[in-house]
Short mmCIF file of C-alpha atoms in Angstrom, two decimals:
data_model
loop_
_atom_site.label_atom_id
_atom_site.label_comp_id
_atom_site.label_asym_id
_atom_site.label_seq_id
_atom_site.Cartn_x
_atom_site.Cartn_y
_atom_site.Cartn_z
CA MET G 1394 55.41 68.45 124.19
CA ALA G 1395 58.15 67.65 126.65
CA THR G 1396 57.34 67.15 130.29
CA ILE G 1397 58.64 69.33 133.06
CA SER G 1398 61.96 67.95 134.23
CA SER G 1399 61.98 68.40 138.00
CA GLU G 1400 59.77 66.11 140.10
CA VAL G 1401 59.73 68.82 142.79
CA ASN G 1402 58.33 71.33 140.28
CA ARG G 1403 55.86 68.74 138.96
CA LYS G 1404 54.45 68.20 142.48
CA ALA G 1405 54.42 71.94 143.29
CA LEU G 1406 52.62 72.72 140.05
CA LYS G 1407 50.02 69.99 140.58
CA ASP G 1408 49.44 70.94 144.23
CA SER G 1409 48.90 74.60 143.37
CA TYR G 1410 45.84 73.81 141.22
CA ASN G 1411 43.72 71.62 143.48
CA GLU G 1412 40.12 72.68 142.95
CA ALA G 1413 41.38 75.39 140.56
CA CYS G 1414 38.18 75.66 138.54
CA LYS G 1415 36.15 76.30 141.73
CA ASN G 1416 38.55 78.77 143.33
CA LYS G 1417 37.97 82.44 142.43
CA GLU G 1418 41.72 83.05 142.70
CA PHE G 1419 42.15 80.87 139.60
CA LYS G 1420 38.91 81.52 137.65
CA SER G 1421 36.32 84.22 138.20
CA PRO G 1422 33.38 84.25 137.95
CA PHE G 1423 32.69 80.69 139.07
CA GLY G 1424 30.43 78.74 136.70
CA CYS G 1425 28.96 79.89 133.39
CA VAL G 1426 29.73 83.17 131.67
CA MET G 1427 27.66 85.31 129.33
CA GLU G 1428 28.82 86.12 125.79
CA ASN G 1429 31.41 88.93 125.90
CA GLN G 1430 31.54 88.85 129.71
CA GLY G 1431 35.04 89.10 131.12
CA CYS G 1432 36.35 85.94 132.75
CA GLU G 1433 39.58 86.18 134.77
CA PHE G 1434 42.03 83.25 134.64
CA ASN G 1435 45.09 83.00 136.90
CA ILE G 1436 47.64 80.22 137.14
CA HIS G 1437 50.43 79.83 139.72
CA ILE G 1438 53.66 78.33 138.39
CA PRO G 1439 56.74 77.58 140.53
CA CYS G 1440 59.36 80.31 140.00
CA ASP G 1441 62.13 77.83 139.31
CA CYS G 1442 60.30 76.66 136.17
CA VAL G 1443 61.46 79.97 134.60
CA THR G 1444 58.20 80.35 132.68
CA LYS G 1445 58.31 82.34 129.43
CA GLU G 1446 54.73 82.10 128.09
CA VAL G 1447 51.37 80.80 129.31
CA TYR G 1448 48.20 80.25 127.26
CA VAL G 1449 44.70 79.10 128.10
CA VAL G 1450 43.55 77.05 125.09
CA PHE G 1451 39.84 76.66 124.30
CA GLU G 1452 38.25 73.99 122.14
CA THR G 1453 34.73 73.01 121.12
CA ASP G 1454 33.45 69.60 120.07
CA GLU G 1455 34.64 70.53 116.56
CA GLY G 1456 38.20 71.20 117.74
CA PHE G 1457 40.40 74.24 118.37
CA TYR G 1458 38.56 77.51 119.08
CA LYS G 1459 41.07 80.07 120.37
CA SER G 1460 44.22 80.44 122.47
CA TYR G 1461 44.51 83.37 124.89
CA PRO G 1462 47.89 84.51 126.28
CA LEU G 1463 48.17 85.08 130.02
CA GLY G 1464 50.68 87.69 131.19
CA LYS G 1465 52.87 87.61 134.28
CA LYS G 1466 51.10 89.58 137.02
CA GLU G 1467 53.26 89.09 140.08
CA THR G 1468 55.50 86.77 142.06
CA ARG G 1469 54.11 85.55 145.37
CA ASP G 1470 55.99 83.22 147.70
CA LEU G 1471 57.63 80.68 145.36
CA TYR G 1472 55.17 81.15 142.47
CA ASP G 1473 54.95 83.34 139.39
CA ILE G 1474 51.32 84.24 138.83
CA PHE G 1475 50.18 84.54 135.22
CA GLY G 1476 46.70 85.78 134.40
CA GLY G 1477 44.38 87.73 132.22
CA GLU G 1478 40.80 88.42 131.28
CA ILE G 1479 39.26 86.64 128.33
CA LYS G 1480 35.94 87.19 126.60
CA ILE G 1481 34.20 84.56 124.53
CA SER G 1482 31.95 86.05 121.87
CA ASP G 1483 30.02 82.92 120.86
CA ALA G 1484 27.59 81.06 123.12
CA GLY G 1485 28.45 77.38 123.44
CA LEU G 1486 30.19 74.67 125.41
CA TYR G 1487 33.97 75.02 125.62
CA PHE G 1488 36.77 72.86 126.98
CA TYR G 1489 40.10 74.31 128.04
CA HIS G 1490 43.58 73.48 129.30
CA PHE G 1491 46.81 75.43 129.78
CA GLU G 1492 49.95 75.50 127.63
CA ILE G 1493 53.07 76.51 129.53
CA LYS G 1494 56.38 77.35 127.85
CA THR G 1495 59.41 77.45 130.14
CA GLN G 1496 63.12 77.98 129.65
CA GLY G 1497 63.70 74.22 129.68
CA SER G 1498 60.56 72.67 128.19
CA ASP G 1499 56.97 73.14 127.09
CA PHE G 1500 54.06 71.28 128.65
CA GLU G 1501 50.30 71.24 128.94
CA LEU G 1502 48.30 71.20 132.18
CA PHE G 1503 45.07 69.20 132.32
CA LYS G 1504 42.40 68.30 134.86
CA GLU G 1505 42.67 64.90 136.56
CA GLY G 1506 39.64 63.64 138.45
CA VAL G 1507 37.62 66.04 140.58
CA SER G 1508 40.30 67.98 142.40
CA ASP G 1509 43.71 67.36 140.85
CA THR G 1510 45.67 68.26 137.74
CA ASN G 1511 48.13 66.43 135.55
CA ILE G 1512 50.96 67.48 133.29
CA GLY G 1513 50.80 66.16 129.74
CA VAL G 1514 47.58 64.12 129.77
CA GLY G 1515 44.13 64.34 131.31
CA GLU G 1516 40.72 65.86 130.91
CA LYS G 1517 39.92 69.45 130.06
CA TRP G 1518 38.02 71.90 132.23
CA GLN G 1519 34.62 72.97 130.90
CA LEU G 1520 33.20 76.45 130.43
CA THR G 1521 29.64 77.17 129.35
CA CYS G 1522 29.04 80.48 127.61
CA TYR G 1523 25.38 81.50 127.34
CA LYS G 1524 23.70 84.05 125.08
CA GLU G 1525 23.79 87.67 126.14
CA GLY G 1526 20.42 88.74 127.55
CA PHE G 1527 19.37 85.22 128.63
CA ASP G 1528 17.34 85.25 131.83
CA THR G 1529 16.06 82.33 133.86
CA PRO G 1530 12.25 82.42 134.18
CA ASP G 1531 11.13 83.49 137.67
CA TRP G 1532 9.07 80.32 138.16
CA SER G 1533 12.17 78.14 137.83
CA LYS G 1534 14.62 80.07 140.05
CA GLY G 1535 15.67 77.95 143.02
CA ALA G 1536 13.80 74.88 141.75
CA VAL G 1537 15.19 71.36 141.91
CA TYR G 1538 14.82 69.28 138.75
CA TYR G 1539 14.84 65.51 138.49
CA GLN G 1540 15.32 63.59 135.30
CA ILE G 1541 14.09 60.01 135.41
CA PHE G 1542 15.45 57.47 132.96
CA PRO G 1543 12.81 54.70 132.72
CA ASP G 1544 15.14 52.45 130.72
CA ARG G 1545 17.37 52.17 133.80
CA PHE G 1546 14.67 50.31 135.74
CA ASN G 1547 14.72 47.21 133.50
#
């Protein structure tokens, strides 16, 4: 995929997603989701990108799972906001990134480090989907767990 042409747009796009996976404006609910539970995704893209289509693309360890289109919801300040609700029907561990198609080019948006994003290359965000009806046992709610690795003490 081609990269976005304007350095100003590149910086604006990257800056708009700091901490995106932890911010309810971008993904809600925060954390894990239950099978078939709605999960809202929103992405802010600079208006002068002239965005045509946006997708959130999910993969598993085996590869591609599903691509969900996000529709344009509104324009706020200098950003077009694309979003939508998705539902994952199979419990598992998923990894996702965004595909953005603009008038001038197509690009992918990935996670970079803890609180930044990158266009074209990077890591994927993670989403855990647990089985419908799962409940944490009362005895373990609020507990702190430690895992000790004895081999690390050699």
